[in-house]
Short mmCIF file of C-alpha atoms and ligand atoms in Angstrom, two decimals:
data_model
loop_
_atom_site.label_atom_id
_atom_site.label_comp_id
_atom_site.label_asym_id
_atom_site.label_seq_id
_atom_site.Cartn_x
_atom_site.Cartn_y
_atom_site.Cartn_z
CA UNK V 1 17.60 19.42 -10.74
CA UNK V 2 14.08 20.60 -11.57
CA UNK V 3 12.38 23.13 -9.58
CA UNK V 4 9.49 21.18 -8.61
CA UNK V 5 11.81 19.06 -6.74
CA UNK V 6 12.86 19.75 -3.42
CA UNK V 7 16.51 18.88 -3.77
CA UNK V 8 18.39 16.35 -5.44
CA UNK V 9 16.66 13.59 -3.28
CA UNK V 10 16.21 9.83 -4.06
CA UNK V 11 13.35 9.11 -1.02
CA UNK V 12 11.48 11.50 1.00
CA UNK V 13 11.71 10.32 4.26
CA UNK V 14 9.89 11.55 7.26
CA UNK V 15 13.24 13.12 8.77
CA UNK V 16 13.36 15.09 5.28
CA UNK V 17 9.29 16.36 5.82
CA UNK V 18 10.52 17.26 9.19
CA UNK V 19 13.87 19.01 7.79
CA UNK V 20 11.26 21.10 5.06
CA UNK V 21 9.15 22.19 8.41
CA UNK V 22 12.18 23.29 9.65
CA UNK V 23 13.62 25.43 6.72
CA UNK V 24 10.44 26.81 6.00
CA UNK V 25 10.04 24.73 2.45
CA UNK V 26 6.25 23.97 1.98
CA UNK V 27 5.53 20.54 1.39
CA UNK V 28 3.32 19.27 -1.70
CA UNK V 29 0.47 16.57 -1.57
CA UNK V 30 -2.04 14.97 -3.67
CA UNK V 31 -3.84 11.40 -3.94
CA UNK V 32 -3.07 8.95 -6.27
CA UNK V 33 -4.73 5.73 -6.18
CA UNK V 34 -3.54 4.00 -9.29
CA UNK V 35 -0.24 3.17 -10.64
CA UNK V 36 -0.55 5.70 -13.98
CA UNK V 37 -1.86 8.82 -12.05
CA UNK V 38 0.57 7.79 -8.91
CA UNK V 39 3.68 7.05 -11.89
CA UNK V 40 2.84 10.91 -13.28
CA UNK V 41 2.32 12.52 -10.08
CA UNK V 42 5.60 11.36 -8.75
CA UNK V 43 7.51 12.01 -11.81
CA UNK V 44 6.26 15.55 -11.76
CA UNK V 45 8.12 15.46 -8.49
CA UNK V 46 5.45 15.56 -5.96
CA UNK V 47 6.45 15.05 -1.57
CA UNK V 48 3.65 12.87 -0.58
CA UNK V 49 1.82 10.65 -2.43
CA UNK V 50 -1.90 10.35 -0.49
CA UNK V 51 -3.88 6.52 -1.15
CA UNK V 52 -6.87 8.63 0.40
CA UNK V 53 -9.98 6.82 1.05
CA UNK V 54 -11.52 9.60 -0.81
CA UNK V 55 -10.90 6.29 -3.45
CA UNK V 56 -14.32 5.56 -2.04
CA UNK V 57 -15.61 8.44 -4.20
CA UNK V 58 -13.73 9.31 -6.88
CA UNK V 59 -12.80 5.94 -7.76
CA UNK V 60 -15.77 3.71 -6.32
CA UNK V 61 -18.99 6.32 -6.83
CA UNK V 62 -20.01 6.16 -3.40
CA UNK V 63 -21.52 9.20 -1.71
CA UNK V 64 -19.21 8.88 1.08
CA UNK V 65 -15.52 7.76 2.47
CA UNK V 66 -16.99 5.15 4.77
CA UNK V 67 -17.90 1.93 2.21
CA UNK V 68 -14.86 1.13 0.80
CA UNK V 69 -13.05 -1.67 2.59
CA UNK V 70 -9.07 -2.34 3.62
CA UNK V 71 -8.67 -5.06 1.40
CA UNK V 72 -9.83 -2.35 -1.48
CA UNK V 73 -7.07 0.24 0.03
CA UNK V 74 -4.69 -2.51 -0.09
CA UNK V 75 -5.19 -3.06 -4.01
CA UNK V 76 -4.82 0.82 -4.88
CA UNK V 77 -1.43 1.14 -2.39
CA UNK V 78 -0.32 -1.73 -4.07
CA UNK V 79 -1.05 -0.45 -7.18
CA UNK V 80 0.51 3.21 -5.80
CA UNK V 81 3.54 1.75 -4.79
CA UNK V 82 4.28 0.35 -7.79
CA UNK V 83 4.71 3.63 -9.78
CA UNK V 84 6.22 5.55 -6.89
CA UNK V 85 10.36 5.72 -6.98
CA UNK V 86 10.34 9.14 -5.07
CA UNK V 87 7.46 10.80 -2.86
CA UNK V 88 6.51 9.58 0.66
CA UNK V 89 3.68 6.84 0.24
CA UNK V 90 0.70 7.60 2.86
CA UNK V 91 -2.35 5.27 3.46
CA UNK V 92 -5.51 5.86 4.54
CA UNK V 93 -6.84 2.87 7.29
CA UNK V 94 -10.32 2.81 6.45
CA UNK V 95 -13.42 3.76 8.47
CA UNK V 96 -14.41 0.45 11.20
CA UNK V 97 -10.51 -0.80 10.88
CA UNK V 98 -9.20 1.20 13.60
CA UNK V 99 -11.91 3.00 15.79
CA UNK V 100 -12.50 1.43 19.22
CA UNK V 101 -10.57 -1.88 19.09
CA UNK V 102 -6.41 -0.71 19.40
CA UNK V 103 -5.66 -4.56 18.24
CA UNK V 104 -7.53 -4.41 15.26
CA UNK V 105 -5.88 -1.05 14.19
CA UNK V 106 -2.34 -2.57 14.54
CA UNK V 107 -3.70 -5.75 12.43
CA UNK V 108 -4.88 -3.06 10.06
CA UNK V 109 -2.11 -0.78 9.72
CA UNK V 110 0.82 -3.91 9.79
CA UNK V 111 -1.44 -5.16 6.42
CA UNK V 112 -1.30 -1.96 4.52
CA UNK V 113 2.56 -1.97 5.37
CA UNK V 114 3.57 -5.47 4.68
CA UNK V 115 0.99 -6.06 1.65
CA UNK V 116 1.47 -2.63 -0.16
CA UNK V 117 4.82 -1.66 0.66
CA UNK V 118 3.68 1.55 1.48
CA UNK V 119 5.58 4.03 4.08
CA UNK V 120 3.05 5.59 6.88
CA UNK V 121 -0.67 4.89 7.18
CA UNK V 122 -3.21 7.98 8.27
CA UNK V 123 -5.76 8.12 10.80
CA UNK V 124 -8.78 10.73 11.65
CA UNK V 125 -9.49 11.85 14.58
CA UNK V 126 -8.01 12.67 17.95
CA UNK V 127 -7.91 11.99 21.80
CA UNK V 128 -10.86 9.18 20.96
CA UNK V 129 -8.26 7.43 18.71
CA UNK V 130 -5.19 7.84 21.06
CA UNK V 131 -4.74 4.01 22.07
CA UNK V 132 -4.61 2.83 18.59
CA UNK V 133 -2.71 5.33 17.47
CA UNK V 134 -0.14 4.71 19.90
CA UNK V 135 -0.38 0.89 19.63
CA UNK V 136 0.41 1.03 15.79
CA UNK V 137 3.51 3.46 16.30
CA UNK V 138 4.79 1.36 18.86
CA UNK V 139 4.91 -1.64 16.26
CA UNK V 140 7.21 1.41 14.11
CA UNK V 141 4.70 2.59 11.39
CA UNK V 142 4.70 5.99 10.64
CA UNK V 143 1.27 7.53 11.61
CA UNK V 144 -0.02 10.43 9.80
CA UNK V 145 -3.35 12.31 11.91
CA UNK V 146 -6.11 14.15 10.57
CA UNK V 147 -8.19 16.76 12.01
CA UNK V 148 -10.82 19.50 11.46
CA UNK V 149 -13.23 17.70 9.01
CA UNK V 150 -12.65 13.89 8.70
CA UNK V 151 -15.15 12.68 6.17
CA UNK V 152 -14.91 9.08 7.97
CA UNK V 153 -17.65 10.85 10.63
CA UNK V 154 -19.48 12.76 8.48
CA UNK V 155 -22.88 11.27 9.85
CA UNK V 156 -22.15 12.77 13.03
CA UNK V 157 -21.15 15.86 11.87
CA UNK V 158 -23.95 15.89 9.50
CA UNK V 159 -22.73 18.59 6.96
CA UNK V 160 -19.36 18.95 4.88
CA UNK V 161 -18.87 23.01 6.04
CA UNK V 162 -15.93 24.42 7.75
CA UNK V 163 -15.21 22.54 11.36
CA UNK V 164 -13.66 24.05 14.60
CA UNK V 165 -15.14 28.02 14.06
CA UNK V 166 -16.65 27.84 17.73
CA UNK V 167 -14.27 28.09 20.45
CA UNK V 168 -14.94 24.88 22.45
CA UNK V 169 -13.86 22.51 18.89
CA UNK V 170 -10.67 24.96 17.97
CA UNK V 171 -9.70 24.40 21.83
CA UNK V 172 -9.94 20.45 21.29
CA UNK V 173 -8.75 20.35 17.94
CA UNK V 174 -5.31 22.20 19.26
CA UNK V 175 -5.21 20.02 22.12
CA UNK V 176 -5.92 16.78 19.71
CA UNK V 177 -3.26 17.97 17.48
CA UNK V 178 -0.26 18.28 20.30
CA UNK V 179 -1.89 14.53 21.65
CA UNK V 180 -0.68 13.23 18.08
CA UNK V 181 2.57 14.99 18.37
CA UNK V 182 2.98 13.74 21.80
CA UNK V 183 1.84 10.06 20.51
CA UNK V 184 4.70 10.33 18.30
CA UNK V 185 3.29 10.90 14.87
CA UNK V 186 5.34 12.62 11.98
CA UNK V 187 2.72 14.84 10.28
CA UNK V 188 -0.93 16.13 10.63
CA UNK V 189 -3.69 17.07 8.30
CA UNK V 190 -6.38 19.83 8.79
CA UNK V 191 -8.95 19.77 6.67
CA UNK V 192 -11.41 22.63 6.84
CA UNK V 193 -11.04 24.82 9.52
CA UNK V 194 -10.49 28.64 10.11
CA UNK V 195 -7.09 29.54 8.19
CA UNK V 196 -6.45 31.64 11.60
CA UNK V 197 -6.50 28.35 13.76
CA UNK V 198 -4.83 26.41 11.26
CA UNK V 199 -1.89 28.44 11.44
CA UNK V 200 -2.01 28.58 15.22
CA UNK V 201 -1.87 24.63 15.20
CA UNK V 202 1.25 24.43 12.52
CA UNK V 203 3.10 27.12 15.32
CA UNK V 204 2.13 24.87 18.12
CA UNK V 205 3.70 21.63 17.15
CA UNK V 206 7.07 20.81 16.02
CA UNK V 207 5.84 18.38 12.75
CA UNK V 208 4.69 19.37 9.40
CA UNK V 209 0.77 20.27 9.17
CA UNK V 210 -1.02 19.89 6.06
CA UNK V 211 -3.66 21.68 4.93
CA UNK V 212 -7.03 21.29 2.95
CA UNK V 213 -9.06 24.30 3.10
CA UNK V 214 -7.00 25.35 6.22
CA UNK V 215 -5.37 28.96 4.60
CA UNK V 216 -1.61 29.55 3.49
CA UNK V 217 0.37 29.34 7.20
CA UNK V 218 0.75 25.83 7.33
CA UNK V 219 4.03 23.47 6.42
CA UNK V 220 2.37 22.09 3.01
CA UNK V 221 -0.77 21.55 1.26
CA UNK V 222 -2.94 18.40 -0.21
CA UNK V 223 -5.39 18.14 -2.86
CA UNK V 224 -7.30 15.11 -4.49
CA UNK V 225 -5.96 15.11 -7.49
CA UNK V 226 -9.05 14.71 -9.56
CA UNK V 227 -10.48 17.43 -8.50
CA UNK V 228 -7.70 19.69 -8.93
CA UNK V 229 -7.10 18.23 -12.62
CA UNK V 230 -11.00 19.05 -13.21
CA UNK V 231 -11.64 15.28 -13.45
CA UNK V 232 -14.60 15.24 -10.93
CA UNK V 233 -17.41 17.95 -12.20
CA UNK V 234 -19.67 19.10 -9.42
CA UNK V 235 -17.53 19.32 -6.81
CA UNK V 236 -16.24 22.53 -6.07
CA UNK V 237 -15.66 23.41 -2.66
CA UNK V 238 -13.86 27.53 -2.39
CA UNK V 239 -10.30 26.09 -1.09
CA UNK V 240 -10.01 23.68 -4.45
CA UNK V 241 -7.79 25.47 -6.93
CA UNK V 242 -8.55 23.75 -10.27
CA UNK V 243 -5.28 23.54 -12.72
CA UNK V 244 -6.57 21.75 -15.66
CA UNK V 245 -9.98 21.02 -16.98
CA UNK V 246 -9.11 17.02 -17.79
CA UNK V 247 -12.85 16.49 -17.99
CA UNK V 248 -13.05 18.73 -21.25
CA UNK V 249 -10.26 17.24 -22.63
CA UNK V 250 -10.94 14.12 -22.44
CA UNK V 251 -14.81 14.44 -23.54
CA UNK V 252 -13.22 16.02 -26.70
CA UNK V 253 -10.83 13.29 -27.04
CA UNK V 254 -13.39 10.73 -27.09
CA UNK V 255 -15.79 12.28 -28.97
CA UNK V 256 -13.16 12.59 -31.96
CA UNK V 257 -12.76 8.63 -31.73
CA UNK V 258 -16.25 7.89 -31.65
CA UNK V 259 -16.48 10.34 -35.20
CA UNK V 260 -13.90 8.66 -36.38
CA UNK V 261 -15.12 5.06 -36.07
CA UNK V 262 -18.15 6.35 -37.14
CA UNK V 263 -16.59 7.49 -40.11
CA UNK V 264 -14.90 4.80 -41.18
CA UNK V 265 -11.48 7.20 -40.65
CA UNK V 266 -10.28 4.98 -37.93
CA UNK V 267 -7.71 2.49 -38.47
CA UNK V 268 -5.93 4.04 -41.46
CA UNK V 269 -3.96 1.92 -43.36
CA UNK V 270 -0.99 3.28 -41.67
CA UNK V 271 -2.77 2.19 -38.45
CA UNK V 272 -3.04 -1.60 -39.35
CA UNK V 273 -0.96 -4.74 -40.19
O1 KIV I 301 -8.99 10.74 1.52
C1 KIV I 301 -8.47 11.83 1.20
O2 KIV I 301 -8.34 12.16 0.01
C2 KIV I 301 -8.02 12.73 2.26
C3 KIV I 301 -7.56 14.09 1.87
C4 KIV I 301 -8.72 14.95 1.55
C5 KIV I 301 -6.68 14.70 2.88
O3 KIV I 301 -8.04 12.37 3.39
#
């Protein structure tokens, strides 16, 4: 069994995230939103495989989460899916799929599950949410929340820094976070808030909370997985850890082909039929 695998499991499962919470064994997430990165990721022997929307930038180019469409979450799940034989498959529902109109997020989240074959869908935001939330679980998809900074508003917020430092938005984030335990869903991410309130949210609720920029004392952590690789250059926020520099690597890379086109070194004889 390697050690970057939790046990010697074939699926995780939501009752085995739940089981981790419970023995104190910190969960591991990252996006993937391709069937090569997802297929490497998951072989390395990852929890939870993320389809994040954040697709909408590091895939698409676009300034922001909020462009990129469901039928364009649908083809990178899909795509996911097809890689994954081990970690927990989460989708994003994209931003104007779900707000406002309960009906419309069950249509939403029933296509991500029956087109992608994915295994829980994720939503942002809190008590505002709570009727779609709870009409989607009640059709039985797994529903992972998201709280602190969710990108999907970030024109109300108006700035990416650290969410929930004054009292009055830690109070409702808390109270937001035991609503989605209440509503029934299995796991919730914080995304940039005070590592002190963080860990006050992963004591206060019985399900595994995930963490982006939210300190050590919660059940697991996520990254995007181009930015920790070093894929994406200019972002470089203080809670991203970097563990490669791909970007270097593969500059090098294919510089060396272009020289060796250039050069006339590349095919070698060896290299062609
Ligand atoms: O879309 C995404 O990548 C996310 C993570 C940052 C949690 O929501």
């Amino acid at each position: 069994m390697s050690v970057h695998q939790s046990s010697n499991i074939k699926r995780i499962t939501t009752h085995i995230l739940q089981e981790m919470k419970l023995r104190g064994e910190k969960i591991s997430m990252l996006t993937a939103y391709d069937f090569s990165m997802a297929g490497i990721i998951d072989a390395a022997g990852i929890d939870i495989i993320l389809v994040g929307d954040s697709a909408s930038n590091v895939m698409a180019g676009y300034e922001t989460t909020l462009p990129i469409t469901l039928d364009q979450m649908i083809y990178h799940a899909t795509s996911v899916v097809r890689a994954v034989k081990r970690a927990f498959v989460v989708v994003d529902i994209p931003f104007g799929s779900y707000q406002g109109n309960s009906s419309e997020a069950l249509r939403s989240a029933i296509r991500i599950m029956k087109e992608s074959g994915a295994h829980a869908i994720k939503v942002e935001g809190g008590a505002e949410i709570k009727e779609s939330v709870t009409r989607i679980l009640s059709a039985g998809v797994p529903v992972m929340g998201h709280l602190g900074l969710t990108p999907q508003s970030i024109y109300k917020f108006g700035t990416y820094t650290v969410r929930a430092r004054e009292e009055a938005e830690a109070k409702k984030l808390l109270e937001d976070a035991k609503l989605l335990e209440e509503c029934g869903c299995f796991a919730i991410v914080l995304e940039k808030i005070p590592a002190s309130l963080a860990k006050l949210v992963a004591e206060s609720v019985q399900i595994p909370v995930i963490g982006i920029g939210a300190g050590p004392d919660v059940d697991g952590q996520v990254l995007v997985v181009h930015d920790m690789l070093g894929i994406t250059q200019e972002f470089k926020p203080r809670f991203l850890r970097q563990y490669a520099d791909l970007r270097s690597i593969m500059t090098k890379a294919v510089q060396d082909y272009i020289d060796d086109v250039k050069a006339k070194d590349f095919p070698k004889d060896s290299e062609s039929y």
